[in-house]
Amino acid sequence: MSWTDERIATLKKMWEGGSTASQIAEELGGVSRNAVIGKAHRLGLKSRPSPVKANEKKKAAPKAKAPPKPAPKAAPKPPAPKAAAPAKPAAAPTPAPSAAVPSQPLPDKRPDLPKIVSVGPGGFLRQGPGDQQPPIPPAPPRRLVPAKPDPSIADKTSLLDLSDKVCRWPMGHPGEPDFHFCGEAVNPGFPYCVEHCGRAYQAQLPRGARRPPPPLPFGGPRVR
DNA sequence: CCCTGATTCGC
DNA sequence: GCGAATCAGG
């Protein structure tokens, strides 16, 4: 198995979402727990729950060990100086536990995308430059809502349900009980549905208000 | 022992 | 760059 962008994205999501390396490895398939950890480090994301501090309270992870590894290791292993792990508390996206009554499940979407300026090549709506305040690169979405325990995940699109035919736009935070993906039919040729393409690919309209051939950002998304 | 992530190091 | 082997704490 190779580390495709998709798999890396999944790794990042789950890692940042609090999933353990074992779970991520199981999810990705074809890779070991160590592979996940190693890749995570190479990607720059590391630390978080320290090696041996907070222990998870779950026993639902039976480990499938297929390859018995005989390790005739005679190589002397120098006592690792144990490069001091930076005890930096990784910025956990933990939503503040709102002490408020949980009767309010979903504070509705935030007001977005009021104006439509033109239509992109894929058919999605393109926004004008004035419609966005901060830069929003292609994989941002983090709703600022606490969490909604109420809606049991019914037909939500889970990580396992992702395919090249459904919108991969994440809904909610990874790790939250109801984290899922949009799941709508994709805008053909894009990893997102039409609506989320409009959010993922925000074309930069020239100030002079012209330039017929609007280049797709990033040279266009990949499709697999 | 089980789990966890961290690190090393041969490939 | 990859990941098995290994280390180390809970």
CSV table of C-alpha atoms (C1' of nucleotides) in Angstrom, one decimal:
chain,number,residue,atom,x,y,z
A,1,MET,CA,0.0,0.0,0.0
A,2,SER,CA,1.2,3.4,-0.8
A,3,TRP,CA,0.4,6.6,0.9
A,4,THR,CA,-1.9,8.3,-1.5
A,5,ASP,CA,-3.3,11.8,-0.7
A,6,GLU,CA,-6.5,10.2,0.2
A,7,ARG,CA,-5.0,7.9,2.7
A,8,ILE,CA,-2.8,10.7,4.1
A,9,ALA,CA,-5.8,12.9,4.5
A,10,THR,CA,-7.6,10.1,6.3
A,11,LEU,CA,-4.6,9.6,8.5
A,12,LYS,CA,-4.5,13.2,9.4
A,13,LYS,CA,-8.1,13.5,10.1
A,14,MET,CA,-8.2,10.5,12.3
A,15,TRP,CA,-5.0,11.3,14.0
A,16,GLU,CA,-6.1,14.8,14.8
A,17,GLY,CA,-9.5,13.5,15.7
A,18,GLY,CA,-8.0,11.5,18.5
A,19,SER,CA,-8.1,8.1,17.0
A,20,THR,CA,-5.4,5.7,18.0
A,21,ALA,CA,-2.8,4.5,15.6
A,22,SER,CA,-4.2,1.1,15.7
A,23,GLN,CA,-7.6,2.3,14.8
A,24,ILE,CA,-6.3,4.3,11.9
A,25,ALA,CA,-4.2,1.5,10.7
A,26,GLU,CA,-7.2,-0.8,10.8
A,27,GLU,CA,-9.3,1.8,9.0
A,28,LEU,CA,-6.8,2.4,6.3
A,29,GLY,CA,-6.1,-1.2,5.9
A,30,GLY,CA,-2.9,-2.7,4.5
A,31,VAL,CA,-0.7,-0.8,7.0
A,32,SER,CA,0.4,-1.6,10.4
A,33,ARG,CA,0.1,0.5,13.5
A,34,ASN,CA,3.7,1.3,13.3
A,35,ALA,CA,3.4,2.4,9.7
A,36,VAL,CA,0.7,4.9,10.7
A,37,ILE,CA,2.8,6.3,13.5
A,38,GLY,CA,5.8,6.5,11.4
A,39,LYS,CA,3.9,8.2,8.6
A,40,ALA,CA,2.3,10.6,11.1
A,41,HIS,CA,5.7,11.6,12.3
A,42,ARG,CA,7.0,12.1,8.8
A,43,LEU,CA,4.1,14.3,8.1
A,44,GLY,CA,5.0,16.4,11.0
A,45,LEU,CA,2.1,15.7,13.1
A,46,LYS,CA,3.2,14.0,16.2
A,47,SER,CA,2.8,14.0,19.9
A,48,ARG,CA,-0.6,14.5,21.1
A,49,PRO,CA,-1.5,12.1,23.8
A,50,SER,CA,2.0,11.4,24.9
A,51,PRO,CA,3.5,8.0,24.6
A,52,VAL,CA,2.3,6.8,27.9
A,53,LYS,CA,0.2,9.2,29.6
A,54,ALA,CA,-3.5,9.3,29.3
A,55,ASN,CA,-4.7,5.8,28.6
A,56,GLU,CA,-7.8,5.2,26.6
A,57,LYS,CA,-10.6,3.5,28.3
A,58,LYS,CA,-11.6,1.2,25.6
A,59,LYS,CA,-11.2,-2.5,25.2
A,60,ALA,CA,-12.9,-2.9,21.8
A,61,ALA,CA,-9.7,-3.2,19.9
A,62,PRO,CA,-8.7,-6.7,19.5
A,63,LYS,CA,-5.5,-6.7,17.6
A,64,ALA,CA,-5.1,-8.9,14.6
A,65,LYS,CA,-1.6,-10.2,14.5
A,66,ALA,CA,-0.9,-12.0,11.4
A,67,PRO,CA,2.8,-12.0,10.9
A,68,PRO,CA,4.7,-13.6,13.7
A,69,LYS,CA,7.9,-11.7,13.7
A,70,PRO,CA,11.0,-13.7,14.6
A,71,ALA,CA,13.5,-11.1,15.4
A,72,PRO,CA,16.9,-12.5,15.7
A,73,LYS,CA,18.4,-9.3,16.7
A,74,ALA,CA,21.9,-9.4,17.7
A,75,ALA,CA,22.6,-5.9,16.9
A,76,PRO,CA,23.5,-4.0,20.0
A,77,LYS,CA,21.1,-1.2,20.5
A,78,PRO,CA,22.7,1.8,22.1
A,79,PRO,CA,20.6,3.2,24.9
A,80,ALA,CA,18.6,5.7,23.1
A,81,PRO,CA,19.2,9.1,24.5
A,82,LYS,CA,15.5,9.4,24.4
A,83,ALA,CA,15.3,12.7,22.7
A,84,ALA,CA,13.2,14.6,25.1
A,85,ALA,CA,9.7,14.6,23.8
A,86,PRO,CA,8.5,18.1,23.7
A,87,ALA,CA,5.7,17.9,26.2
A,88,LYS,CA,3.8,20.4,24.1
A,89,PRO,CA,0.1,20.0,24.6
A,90,ALA,CA,-1.0,19.7,21.0
A,91,ALA,CA,-3.8,21.9,20.3
A,92,ALA,CA,-6.6,19.5,20.7
A,93,PRO,CA,-9.7,20.5,18.8
A,94,THR,CA,-11.7,19.6,21.8
A,95,PRO,CA,-14.8,21.6,21.8
A,96,ALA,CA,-15.5,23.2,25.1
A,97,PRO,CA,-17.9,21.1,27.0
A,98,SER,CA,-20.8,23.4,27.0
A,99,ALA,CA,-22.5,23.3,30.3
A,100,ALA,CA,-25.6,24.4,28.6
A,101,VAL,CA,-28.6,22.2,28.2
A,102,PRO,CA,-28.0,19.9,25.3
A,103,SER,CA,-31.5,20.3,24.1
A,104,GLN,CA,-30.2,22.5,21.3
A,105,PRO,CA,-28.7,20.1,18.8
A,106,LEU,CA,-27.7,22.0,15.8
A,107,PRO,CA,-27.4,25.8,15.8
A,108,ASP,CA,-28.0,25.8,12.1
A,109,LYS,CA,-25.5,26.5,9.4
A,110,ARG,CA,-23.7,29.7,9.5
A,111,PRO,CA,-24.7,32.3,6.9
A,112,ASP,CA,-22.5,31.7,4.0
A,113,LEU,CA,-22.3,32.2,0.3
A,114,PRO,CA,-24.8,34.9,-0.2
A,115,LYS,CA,-23.8,35.9,-3.7
A,116,ILE,CA,-23.1,34.0,-6.7
A,117,VAL,CA,-21.0,35.5,-9.3
A,118,SER,CA,-20.5,32.9,-11.9
A,119,VAL,CA,-20.4,29.2,-12.5
A,120,GLY,CA,-17.3,27.2,-12.5
A,121,PRO,CA,-16.4,24.6,-15.1
A,122,GLY,CA,-17.6,21.8,-13.0
A,123,GLY,CA,-21.0,23.4,-12.7
A,124,PHE,CA,-20.5,24.6,-9.1
A,125,LEU,CA,-21.2,28.1,-8.1
A,126,ARG,CA,-18.2,30.4,-8.0
A,127,GLN,CA,-17.9,33.2,-5.5
A,128,GLY,CA,-16.5,36.6,-5.9
A,129,PRO,CA,-13.5,37.5,-4.0
A,130,GLY,CA,-15.4,39.8,-1.8
A,131,ASP,CA,-17.5,36.9,-0.5
A,132,GLN,CA,-14.7,35.5,1.5
A,133,GLN,CA,-12.9,37.2,4.4
A,134,PRO,CA,-10.2,34.8,5.4
A,135,PRO,CA,-8.4,32.5,3.0
A,136,ILE,CA,-10.1,29.2,2.9
A,137,PRO,CA,-8.0,26.5,1.3
A,138,PRO,CA,-9.4,23.3,0.1
A,139,ALA,CA,-9.9,21.4,3.2
A,140,PRO,CA,-10.9,23.6,6.0
A,141,PRO,CA,-14.2,22.9,7.4
A,142,ARG,CA,-14.6,23.0,11.0
A,143,ARG,CA,-17.9,24.0,12.4
A,144,LEU,CA,-17.7,25.9,15.5
A,145,VAL,CA,-20.6,24.1,17.0
A,146,PRO,CA,-20.1,22.2,20.2
A,147,ALA,CA,-21.4,18.7,19.6
A,148,LYS,CA,-24.7,17.3,19.2
A,149,PRO,CA,-25.2,14.0,21.0
A,150,ASP,CA,-28.9,13.9,20.1
A,151,PRO,CA,-29.0,12.9,16.5
A,152,SER,CA,-27.9,9.3,16.5
A,153,ILE,CA,-25.9,8.6,13.5
A,154,ALA,CA,-28.4,7.2,11.3
A,155,ASP,CA,-27.5,7.2,7.7
A,156,LYS,CA,-24.5,9.4,8.0
A,157,THR,CA,-21.7,8.8,5.6
A,158,SER,CA,-18.8,7.4,7.5
A,159,LEU,CA,-15.2,7.1,6.6
A,160,LEU,CA,-16.0,3.7,5.3
A,161,ASP,CA,-18.7,5.0,3.1
A,162,LEU,CA,-16.4,7.3,1.2
A,163,SER,CA,-16.0,6.6,-2.5
A,164,ASP,CA,-15.2,8.5,-5.6
A,165,LYS,CA,-18.9,9.0,-6.0
A,166,VAL,CA,-19.9,10.7,-2.8
A,167,CYS,CA,-18.9,14.1,-1.5
A,168,ARG,CA,-16.0,13.8,0.9
A,169,TRP,CA,-16.7,17.0,2.7
A,170,PRO,CA,-16.3,16.4,6.4
A,171,MET,CA,-19.2,17.3,8.6
A,172,GLY,CA,-18.2,18.0,12.2
A,173,HIS,CA,-15.0,17.1,13.8
A,174,PRO,CA,-13.3,13.8,13.6
A,175,GLY,CA,-13.7,12.0,16.8
A,176,GLU,CA,-17.0,13.4,17.6
A,177,PRO,CA,-19.7,10.8,17.8
A,178,ASP,CA,-21.6,12.1,14.8
A,179,PHE,CA,-18.6,12.9,12.6
A,180,HIS,CA,-19.4,12.0,9.1
A,181,PHE,CA,-19.1,13.1,5.5
A,182,CYS,CA,-21.4,14.9,3.3
A,183,GLY,CA,-22.2,11.9,1.1
A,184,GLU,CA,-24.0,13.8,-1.6
A,185,ALA,CA,-23.4,12.8,-5.1
A,186,VAL,CA,-20.2,14.4,-6.3
A,187,ASN,CA,-19.9,17.1,-8.8
A,188,PRO,CA,-18.5,15.0,-11.6
A,189,GLY,CA,-14.7,15.2,-11.7
A,190,PHE,CA,-14.5,16.6,-8.1
A,191,PRO,CA,-14.2,15.0,-4.7
A,192,TYR,CA,-17.1,17.1,-3.4
A,193,CYS,CA,-20.7,17.7,-4.3
A,194,VAL,CA,-21.6,20.9,-6.1
A,195,GLU,CA,-22.3,22.8,-2.9
A,196,HIS,CA,-19.1,22.0,-1.3
A,197,CYS,CA,-17.1,22.5,-4.5
A,198,GLY,CA,-18.3,26.0,-4.3
A,199,ARG,CA,-16.7,26.2,-0.9
A,200,ALA,CA,-13.6,24.2,-1.6
A,201,TYR,CA,-12.7,25.9,-4.9
A,202,GLN,CA,-13.2,29.5,-4.7
A,203,ALA,CA,-11.9,31.0,-7.8
A,204,GLN,CA,-10.2,34.3,-7.6
A,205,LEU,CA,-12.0,36.7,-9.8
A,206,PRO,CA,-9.7,39.5,-11.1
A,207,ARG,CA,-10.2,42.9,-9.8
A,208,GLY,CA,-10.7,44.2,-13.3
A,209,ALA,CA,-13.5,41.8,-13.6
A,210,ARG,CA,-12.3,39.9,-16.5
A,211,ARG,CA,-10.2,37.1,-17.6
A,212,PRO,CA,-12.2,34.6,-19.5
A,213,PRO,CA,-10.4,31.4,-18.8
A,214,PRO,CA,-10.6,31.1,-15.1
A,215,PRO,CA,-7.9,28.6,-14.1
A,216,LEU,CA,-9.0,26.0,-11.7
A,217,PRO,CA,-7.3,26.3,-8.4
A,218,PHE,CA,-4.5,23.8,-7.9
A,219,GLY,CA,-4.8,22.8,-11.5
A,220,GLY,CA,-7.9,20.9,-10.6
A,221,PRO,CA,-8.6,18.2,-8.1
A,222,ARG,CA,-7.6,14.7,-8.6
A,223,VAL,CA,-10.0,12.0,-9.3
A,224,ARG,CA,-9.5,8.4,-8.6
B,1,DC,C1',0.4,-9.3,29.5
B,2,DC,C1',-2.3,-5.7,27.3
B,3,DC,C1',-2.4,-1.2,25.5
B,4,DT,C1',-0.3,3.3,23.8
B,5,DG,C1',2.9,6.4,21.0
B,6,DA,C1',8.2,7.3,20.0
B,7,DT,C1',12.3,6.2,18.0
B,8,DT,C1',15.6,3.8,15.5
B,9,DC,C1',17.4,2.0,11.5
B,10,DG,C1',17.8,-1.2,7.5
B,11,DC,C1',15.7,-1.3,3.3
C,1,DG,C1',10.1,7.6,2.3
C,2,DC,C1',8.7,3.4,4.4
C,3,DG,C1',7.8,0.4,8.3
C,4,DA,C1',9.4,-3.6,11.3
C,5,DA,C1',11.8,-3.8,15.4
C,6,DT,C1',12.3,-1.9,19.4
C,7,DC,C1',11.8,1.1,23.3
C,8,DA,C1',9.2,3.0,27.1
C,9,DG,C1',5.2,4.4,30.1
C,10,DG,C1',0.5,3.1,31.7
